[in-house]
Amino acid sequence: MAGGISASTVKSWFQYRCERKTRYDIMDPAQQSAIPLLSDQREQLWAKLGNAYEERIVASLAPQVLLPFAGRDILTQEQTRGFLTGAKDERFAAQMNLRPQTALSLLAGTTLQVRQTKPDLVQVDRSGSKPVFTVIDIKATRKATAFHKTQVAFYVRLLELVLKELGVDAEVNEYGEVWRIPDKGTAEGADYQVDRFLLTPYLRMVDKFCQEQIGQIAAVPVEPGWNGDKTFFHVYFKCEQCSYLPHCARAIAPDIPPERRDVSAVAGISHEAKRALIANGIRNVAALAKAEGIAQRDGVGWTLQRKADQLRLRAKALVEARPLRSREEHSFLMPPRVGISIFLVVDYDPVDDMLTSIGFSIRKPGATQPVIEVIERPDRADEADAMCRIFTLLLDELAAIDGQNRAALENGGATVTTHIFFFEPAEAQNLQRAIGRHLDDPRIRAGLLHIVRIFPPEDIVPEPEFRGAHHLPATAVRNVVEQLYALPVTVSYDLRQVSGALADANLIAAPYCPEPAFERAFSSLLSIEVIRGLREGRADSPDSAAVGRDVAARLSALAAIVDWLFDADAAERASGASGLLRLNKKPFIFHASFDPLDVVDLDVLRAMEVLESRAGLLEALIGLAQPSDRRRDAGRCIGGMKMTASRRHGFGGRARQRLSFYLPPESRMSDIAPGDLGLILTDDDPDVRLDPSQWQDCTINLWRRQPGRTQFLTLDMPASAFDSPSFQRMFNRSGQQSVWHIDRSFTDINGPRAATFIGALIGSAQP
């Protein structure tokens, strides 16, 4: 079947890697109508923004730019020929006609034709012996991605062919350019930042795609009828931006029986995982729910092996239309109860690179109404002002708690714990970046230093490994729900679907039910359409009052989900279990060694060093909270060992206990090796494994594995640790018949030393 390929087709492939979208893109309108193909024909906002931004930049280049004639959107062939041959003396050409007259060799063996292709700009430098042409793409984006660069590479291949056809002795620059929104600018004007990149790797990607993949995709049958479309597709969060989503969404609609509902409906499945499932005959939700032992099948890949049980349980939740408890025993991302809960909602505008709204509420006796800031103008000063108003309220609350707890610790009174909750990890990350944008604001660097410590921006964190919202002293509730429960949600655990599923099961009373303008398929954050409509003052878009109502509704639903998790944990503990939520919260007190009124760079650095150490500990606890088989499969645990011998050697303070174990076959391959620091030996008791204060009582050294006998392992531990009450409780619980586990805990040698050293520098610098 004949079809056409354009630069947008190439970009789309490398952006989505979707066979179905690419197959549809190369079809002509008559072929699409014959399916029939259901698509969203509304003008895409990103395209509208990009076109307007491009027009302003091109207009700013006048009179150096060759433009299409009035009423046309592309240069004529005569204009293109004149620019390439030198008959035109402009420095730039906009919307050049790069449709070659001869067949593109890259498409040999296919019936595909090159569609009308028009790069945003082509620049020429005629100062040398040969003219040098540079291809430029203009994007209303903050980052030039790989798929943007492949689009430029495809333009280059066509430009090379057109130059050859015209017999022009010229060179194409080995570098391409993407002109984008400046890092510290907005998309409102004609300012741009140039990202220059070497074309070679992207030319290889385009060549491989055209020579090996596009022909195969074009050959996939697409016929009318339910089973006539043989294209591979997968619905996930990126599909919100695709005009074909209404077509693909029919396969995952909730009203479709599980036996016909496509497996894409299960949240957390990747493209690769879906391919592996299909290869094993699993195409629908019902089949996945019944797929016992899928992780052990050949060719499923490590990622699917690791997530197989979780995905199968999520499919079962969809089949049964009810929440199900996961195999995860605990979550270390959230405390079991706090005295005062603080909730935050944050929305971000990727075009203007600034926040759109911040919502704040607090759960305590006599709590006030939520406080919501909607930032209507794309003005960084407005963003800073809104952040300061919200954070001042937050810090006032924390200061009151700090004062209460200090007095209580002195007088023996009751103390208070507190914790901050978001729903999406992206909200915490966007707040971090917003703080980083305003570190030069004296209100942030001085009066709000505590906020910098709670949400440290990446540019002042000493270690690049410090990243991810789960490192913060705050909880992204979505991560906790995903860890502990399988819910009947489609594709994504967004706030609307999660709260709706819990409400349907009578677990919470008030779900988030967005007004029609705020509805999104797979996310509950403000859409780009709402944000830009607000910023541009469009009459058909929600105003700031409507945005405020939506933020308030999300704050309410977030609080309801947190309360439900607290209640679920309390119910488990009441039944004698160890509880779902294991993050230990101490009474809140501001760190006394920092003075936010007299802050210097060394103060901030020391705060970050301390926080980095806490982050490493929290990451270790998150890993230790997972079931033993998952820790073992990840190489972080030697599990299921049986003790075969125990004897004392050495005397006095040098006495040690030597222990020997039999290793089951599944535990004989591990990343844990002799010489590793921070190894602990437990019987998998969570009260020991997840309590850093008890790790010193079960610390060990791997001694050796007996040569030729990989099924045995010998280790030793200090006699004082072996004789400690906590280890003896484990040792005597069922004698030597206990099943033992070796895990890697957390050891920070340099962090405390660095904090002490920085403290000494601060002391020596003070008069």
PDB file of N, CA, C and O in Angstrom, residues 380-429:
ATOM      1  N   ARG A 380       8.104  35.811  36.687  1.00  0.00           N
ATOM      2  CA  ARG A 380       8.843  35.130  37.749  1.00  0.00           C
ATOM      3  C   ARG A 380       8.660  35.825  39.103  1.00  0.00           C
ATOM      4  O   ARG A 380       8.713  35.180  40.149  1.00  0.00           O
ATOM      5  N   ALA A 381       8.486  37.142  39.103  1.00  0.00           N
ATOM      6  CA  ALA A 381       8.264  37.854  40.364  1.00  0.00           C
ATOM      7  C   ALA A 381       6.953  37.406  41.011  1.00  0.00           C
ATOM      8  O   ALA A 381       6.871  37.243  42.236  1.00  0.00           O
ATOM      9  N   ASP A 382       5.918  37.174  40.184  1.00  0.00           N
ATOM     10  CA  ASP A 382       4.642  36.686  40.717  1.00  0.00           C
ATOM     11  C   ASP A 382       4.813  35.295  41.309  1.00  0.00           C
ATOM     12  O   ASP A 382       4.212  34.960  42.337  1.00  0.00           O
ATOM     13  N   GLU A 383       5.623  34.449  40.640  1.00  0.00           N
ATOM     14  CA  GLU A 383       5.884  33.111  41.158  1.00  0.00           C
ATOM     15  C   GLU A 383       6.565  33.191  42.514  1.00  0.00           C
ATOM     16  O   GLU A 383       6.178  32.496  43.462  1.00  0.00           O
ATOM     17  N   ALA A 384       7.595  34.023  42.635  1.00  0.00           N
ATOM     18  CA  ALA A 384       8.310  34.165  43.902  1.00  0.00           C
ATOM     19  C   ALA A 384       7.382  34.674  45.001  1.00  0.00           C
ATOM     20  O   ALA A 384       7.420  34.190  46.141  1.00  0.00           O
ATOM     21  N   ASP A 385       6.538  35.649  44.674  1.00  0.00           N
ATOM     22  CA  ASP A 385       5.612  36.191  45.667  1.00  0.00           C
ATOM     23  C   ASP A 385       4.646  35.117  46.151  1.00  0.00           C
ATOM     24  O   ASP A 385       4.368  35.004  47.359  1.00  0.00           O
ATOM     25  N   ALA A 386       4.106  34.336  45.226  1.00  0.00           N
ATOM     26  CA  ALA A 386       3.156  33.282  45.605  1.00  0.00           C
ATOM     27  C   ALA A 386       3.832  32.240  46.482  1.00  0.00           C
ATOM     28  O   ALA A 386       3.262  31.783  47.486  1.00  0.00           O
ATOM     29  N   MET A 387       5.049  31.840  46.109  1.00  0.00           N
ATOM     30  CA  MET A 387       5.779  30.862  46.914  1.00  0.00           C
ATOM     31  C   MET A 387       6.033  31.396  48.318  1.00  0.00           C
ATOM     32  O   MET A 387       5.874  30.667  49.309  1.00  0.00           O
ATOM     33  N   CYS A 388       6.422  32.656  48.420  1.00  0.00           N
ATOM     34  CA  CYS A 388       6.709  33.226  49.733  1.00  0.00           C
ATOM     35  C   CYS A 388       5.457  33.291  50.599  1.00  0.00           C
ATOM     36  O   CYS A 388       5.510  33.036  51.808  1.00  0.00           O
ATOM     37  N   ARG A 389       4.311  33.603  49.994  1.00  0.00           N
ATOM     38  CA  ARG A 389       3.077  33.659  50.790  1.00  0.00           C
ATOM     39  C   ARG A 389       2.711  32.274  51.324  1.00  0.00           C
ATOM     40  O   ARG A 389       2.349  32.124  52.502  1.00  0.00           O
ATOM     41  N   ILE A 390       2.813  31.262  50.475  1.00  0.00           N
ATOM     42  CA  ILE A 390       2.491  29.902  50.920  1.00  0.00           C
ATOM     43  C   ILE A 390       3.513  29.412  51.934  1.00  0.00           C
ATOM     44  O   ILE A 390       3.163  28.860  52.995  1.00  0.00           O
ATOM     45  N   PHE A 391       4.786  29.599  51.633  1.00  0.00           N
ATOM     46  CA  PHE A 391       5.826  29.064  52.513  1.00  0.00           C
ATOM     47  C   PHE A 391       5.890  29.804  53.846  1.00  0.00           C
ATOM     48  O   PHE A 391       6.282  29.223  54.855  1.00  0.00           O
ATOM     49  N   THR A 392       5.517  31.059  53.858  1.00  0.00           N
ATOM     50  CA  THR A 392       5.458  31.768  55.136  1.00  0.00           C
ATOM     51  C   THR A 392       4.411  31.138  56.042  1.00  0.00           C
ATOM     52  O   THR A 392       4.638  30.936  57.247  1.00  0.00           O
ATOM     53  N   LEU A 393       3.249  30.810  55.471  1.00  0.00           N
ATOM     54  CA  LEU A 393       2.228  30.108  56.250  1.00  0.00           C
ATOM     55  C   LEU A 393       2.734  28.760  56.739  1.00  0.00           C
ATOM     56  O   LEU A 393       2.530  28.386  57.903  1.00  0.00           O
ATOM     57  N   LEU A 394       3.413  28.027  55.847  1.00  0.00           N
ATOM     58  CA  LEU A 394       3.931  26.714  56.212  1.00  0.00           C
ATOM     59  C   LEU A 394       4.963  26.832  57.328  1.00  0.00           C
ATOM     60  O   LEU A 394       4.937  26.085  58.316  1.00  0.00           O
ATOM     61  N   LEU A 395       5.886  27.784  57.190  1.00  0.00           N
ATOM     62  CA  LEU A 395       6.935  27.942  58.196  1.00  0.00           C
ATOM     63  C   LEU A 395       6.374  28.455  59.515  1.00  0.00           C
ATOM     64  O   LEU A 395       6.890  28.100  60.585  1.00  0.00           O
ATOM     65  N   ASP A 396       5.342  29.272  59.467  1.00  0.00           N
ATOM     66  CA  ASP A 396       4.698  29.698  60.706  1.00  0.00           C
ATOM     67  C   ASP A 396       4.135  28.496  61.460  1.00  0.00           C
ATOM     68  O   ASP A 396       4.248  28.402  62.694  1.00  0.00           O
ATOM     69  N   GLU A 397       3.507  27.579  60.717  1.00  0.00           N
ATOM     70  CA  GLU A 397       2.983  26.366  61.347  1.00  0.00           C
ATOM     71  C   GLU A 397       4.118  25.522  61.933  1.00  0.00           C
ATOM     72  O   GLU A 397       4.035  25.038  63.064  1.00  0.00           O
ATOM     73  N   LEU A 398       5.184  25.342  61.141  1.00  0.00           N
ATOM     74  CA  LEU A 398       6.300  24.537  61.617  1.00  0.00           C
ATOM     75  C   LEU A 398       6.983  25.186  62.814  1.00  0.00           C
ATOM     76  O   LEU A 398       7.442  24.494  63.734  1.00  0.00           O
ATOM     77  N   ALA A 399       7.077  26.511  62.811  1.00  0.00           N
ATOM     78  CA  ALA A 399       7.689  27.207  63.941  1.00  0.00           C
ATOM     79  C   ALA A 399       6.871  27.003  65.212  1.00  0.00           C
ATOM     80  O   ALA A 399       7.431  26.818  66.310  1.00  0.00           O
ATOM     81  N   ALA A 400       5.545  27.040  65.088  1.00  0.00           N
ATOM     82  CA  ALA A 400       4.690  26.810  66.252  1.00  0.00           C
ATOM     83  C   ALA A 400       4.865  25.388  66.781  1.00  0.00           C
ATOM     84  O   ALA A 400       4.933  25.158  68.000  1.00  0.00           O
ATOM     85  N   ILE A 401       4.958  24.416  65.852  1.00  0.00           N
ATOM     86  CA  ILE A 401       5.164  23.027  66.264  1.00  0.00           C
ATOM     87  C   ILE A 401       6.530  22.875  66.921  1.00  0.00           C
ATOM     88  O   ILE A 401       6.685  22.180  67.935  1.00  0.00           O
ATOM     89  N   ASP A 402       7.545  23.521  66.338  1.00  0.00           N
ATOM     90  CA  ASP A 402       8.891  23.483  66.900  1.00  0.00           C
ATOM     91  C   ASP A 402       8.878  24.009  68.338  1.00  0.00           C
ATOM     92  O   ASP A 402       9.449  23.394  69.245  1.00  0.00           O
ATOM     93  N   GLY A 403       8.225  25.155  68.557  1.00  0.00           N
ATOM     94  CA  GLY A 403       8.172  25.713  69.904  1.00  0.00           C
ATOM     95  C   GLY A 403       7.451  24.803  70.875  1.00  0.00           C
ATOM     96  O   GLY A 403       7.888  24.613  72.023  1.00  0.00           O
ATOM     97  N   GLN A 404       6.337  24.220  70.441  1.00  0.00           N
ATOM     98  CA  GLN A 404       5.582  23.312  71.301  1.00  0.00           C
ATOM     99  C   GLN A 404       6.410  22.092  71.678  1.00  0.00           C
ATOM    100  O   GLN A 404       6.426  21.663  72.839  1.00  0.00           O
ATOM    101  N   ASN A 405       7.125  21.529  70.691  1.00  0.00           N
ATOM    102  CA  ASN A 405       7.903  20.319  70.957  1.00  0.00           C
ATOM    103  C   ASN A 405       9.113  20.596  71.837  1.00  0.00           C
ATOM    104  O   ASN A 405       9.481  19.774  72.686  1.00  0.00           O
ATOM    105  N   ARG A 406       9.755  21.745  71.667  1.00  0.00           N
ATOM    106  CA  ARG A 406      10.897  22.067  72.527  1.00  0.00           C
ATOM    107  C   ARG A 406      10.442  22.214  73.980  1.00  0.00           C
ATOM    108  O   ARG A 406      11.103  21.729  74.906  1.00  0.00           O
ATOM    109  N   ALA A 407       9.311  22.882  74.160  1.00  0.00           N
ATOM    110  CA  ALA A 407       8.792  23.023  75.521  1.00  0.00           C
ATOM    111  C   ALA A 407       8.392  21.674  76.106  1.00  0.00           C
ATOM    112  O   ALA A 407       8.647  21.379  77.284  1.00  0.00           O
ATOM    113  N   ALA A 408       7.783  20.823  75.271  1.00  0.00           N
ATOM    114  CA  ALA A 408       7.354  19.508  75.753  1.00  0.00           C
ATOM    115  C   ALA A 408       8.540  18.637  76.141  1.00  0.00           C
ATOM    116  O   ALA A 408       8.496  17.908  77.142  1.00  0.00           O
ATOM    117  N   LEU A 409       9.624  18.696  75.363  1.00  0.00           N
ATOM    118  CA  LEU A 409      10.800  17.887  75.680  1.00  0.00           C
ATOM    119  C   LEU A 409      11.454  18.349  76.975  1.00  0.00           C
ATOM    120  O   LEU A 409      12.025  17.545  77.716  1.00  0.00           O
ATOM    121  N   GLU A 410      11.356  19.644  77.249  1.00  0.00           N
ATOM    122  CA  GLU A 410      11.921  20.159  78.500  1.00  0.00           C
ATOM    123  C   GLU A 410      11.040  19.807  79.696  1.00  0.00           C
ATOM    124  O   GLU A 410      11.537  19.509  80.782  1.00  0.00           O
ATOM    125  N   ASN A 411       9.730  19.836  79.502  1.00  0.00           N
ATOM    126  CA  ASN A 411       8.804  19.678  80.622  1.00  0.00           C
ATOM    127  C   ASN A 411       8.186  18.286  80.705  1.00  0.00           C
ATOM    128  O   ASN A 411       7.359  18.038  81.595  1.00  0.00           O
ATOM    129  N   GLY A 412       8.533  17.426  79.759  1.00  0.00           N
ATOM    130  CA  GLY A 412       7.953  16.092  79.773  1.00  0.00           C
ATOM    131  C   GLY A 412       6.536  16.036  79.249  1.00  0.00           C
ATOM    132  O   GLY A 412       5.795  15.088  79.548  1.00  0.00           O
ATOM    133  N   GLY A 413       6.139  17.026  78.456  1.00  0.00           N
ATOM    134  CA  GLY A 413       4.787  17.049  77.915  1.00  0.00           C
ATOM    135  C   GLY A 413       4.660  16.263  76.616  1.00  0.00           C
ATOM    136  O   GLY A 413       5.596  15.605  76.155  1.00  0.00           O
ATOM    137  N   ALA A 414       3.482  16.333  76.008  1.00  0.00           N
ATOM    138  CA  ALA A 414       3.208  15.600  74.769  1.00  0.00           C
ATOM    139  C   ALA A 414       3.821  16.337  73.580  1.00  0.00           C
ATOM    140  O   ALA A 414       3.695  17.552  73.450  1.00  0.00           O
ATOM    141  N   THR A 415       4.504  15.577  72.721  1.00  0.00           N
ATOM    142  CA  THR A 415       5.111  16.142  71.516  1.00  0.00           C
ATOM    143  C   THR A 415       4.225  15.875  70.305  1.00  0.00           C
ATOM    144  O   THR A 415       3.288  15.073  70.362  1.00  0.00           O
ATOM    145  N   VAL A 416       4.554  16.552  69.201  1.00  0.00           N
ATOM    146  CA  VAL A 416       3.743  16.470  67.984  1.00  0.00           C
ATOM    147  C   VAL A 416       4.639  16.088  66.808  1.00  0.00           C
ATOM    148  O   VAL A 416       5.738  16.630  66.658  1.00  0.00           O
ATOM    149  N   THR A 417       4.175  15.167  65.983  1.00  0.00           N
ATOM    150  CA  THR A 417       4.847  14.850  64.727  1.00  0.00           C
ATOM    151  C   THR A 417       4.094  15.517  63.588  1.00  0.00           C
ATOM    152  O   THR A 417       2.885  15.776  63.680  1.00  0.00           O
ATOM    153  N   THR A 418       4.820  15.786  62.526  1.00  0.00           N
ATOM    154  CA  THR A 418       4.185  16.393  61.351  1.00  0.00           C
ATOM    155  C   THR A 418       4.827  15.850  60.089  1.00  0.00           C
ATOM    156  O   THR A 418       5.970  15.364  60.129  1.00  0.00           O
ATOM    157  N   HIS A 419       4.098  15.919  58.985  1.00  0.00           N
ATOM    158  CA  HIS A 419       4.612  15.387  57.721  1.00  0.00           C
ATOM    159  C   HIS A 419       3.923  16.108  56.570  1.00  0.00           C
ATOM    160  O   HIS A 419       2.784  16.578  56.705  1.00  0.00           O
ATOM    161  N   ILE A 420       4.630  16.187  55.440  1.00  0.00           N
ATOM    162  CA  ILE A 420       4.126  16.861  54.245  1.00  0.00           C
ATOM    163  C   ILE A 420       3.729  15.816  53.212  1.00  0.00           C
ATOM    164  O   ILE A 420       4.464  14.842  52.994  1.00  0.00           O
ATOM    165  N   PHE A 421       2.586  16.024  52.560  1.00  0.00           N
ATOM    166  CA  PHE A 421       2.078  15.076  51.584  1.00  0.00           C
ATOM    167  C   PHE A 421       1.795  15.770  50.251  1.00  0.00           C
ATOM    168  O   PHE A 421       1.148  16.823  50.204  1.00  0.00           O
ATOM    169  N   PHE A 422       2.301  15.183  49.171  1.00  0.00           N
ATOM    170  CA  PHE A 422       1.899  15.482  47.796  1.00  0.00           C
ATOM    171  C   PHE A 422       1.156  14.253  47.279  1.00  0.00           C
ATOM    172  O   PHE A 422       1.166  13.198  47.916  1.00  0.00           O
ATOM    173  N   PHE A 423       0.559  14.352  46.115  1.00  0.00           N
ATOM    174  CA  PHE A 423       0.067  13.125  45.476  1.00  0.00           C
ATOM    175  C   PHE A 423       1.065  12.625  44.445  1.00  0.00           C
ATOM    176  O   PHE A 423       1.468  11.472  44.474  1.00  0.00           O
ATOM    177  N   GLU A 424       1.497  13.499  43.532  1.00  0.00           N
ATOM    178  CA  GLU A 424       2.400  13.103  42.458  1.00  0.00           C
ATOM    179  C   GLU A 424       3.855  13.433  42.811  1.00  0.00           C
ATOM    180  O   GLU A 424       4.139  14.526  43.318  1.00  0.00           O
ATOM    181  N   PRO A 425       4.811  12.538  42.534  1.00  0.00           N
ATOM    182  CA  PRO A 425       6.224  12.894  42.699  1.00  0.00           C
ATOM    183  C   PRO A 425       6.604  14.132  41.900  1.00  0.00           C
ATOM    184  O   PRO A 425       7.439  14.926  42.341  1.00  0.00           O
ATOM    185  N   ALA A 426       5.987  14.315  40.719  1.00  0.00           N
ATOM    186  CA  ALA A 426       6.319  15.470  39.883  1.00  0.00           C
ATOM    187  C   ALA A 426       6.016  16.779  40.589  1.00  0.00           C
ATOM    188  O   ALA A 426       6.683  17.795  40.330  1.00  0.00           O
ATOM    189  N   GLU A 427       5.031  16.797  41.483  1.00  0.00           N
ATOM    190  CA  GLU A 427       4.713  18.035  42.188  1.00  0.00           C
ATOM    191  C   GLU A 427       5.864  18.463  43.092  1.00  0.00           C
ATOM    192  O   GLU A 427       6.227  19.645  43.153  1.00  0.00           O
ATOM    193  N   ALA A 428       6.447  17.512  43.815  1.00  0.00           N
ATOM    194  CA  ALA A 428       7.587  17.831  44.668  1.00  0.00           C
ATOM    195  C   ALA A 428       8.791  18.254  43.838  1.00  0.00           C
ATOM    196  O   ALA A 428       9.518  19.192  44.191  1.00  0.00           O
ATOM    197  N   GLN A 429       8.999  17.582  42.721  1.00  0.00           N
ATOM    198  CA  GLN A 429      10.135  17.925  41.863  1.00  0.00           C
ATOM    199  C   GLN A 429       9.963  19.315  41.264  1.00  0.00           C
ATOM    200  O   GLN A 429      10.924  20.084  41.171  1.00  0.00           O
TER     201      GLN A 429
END
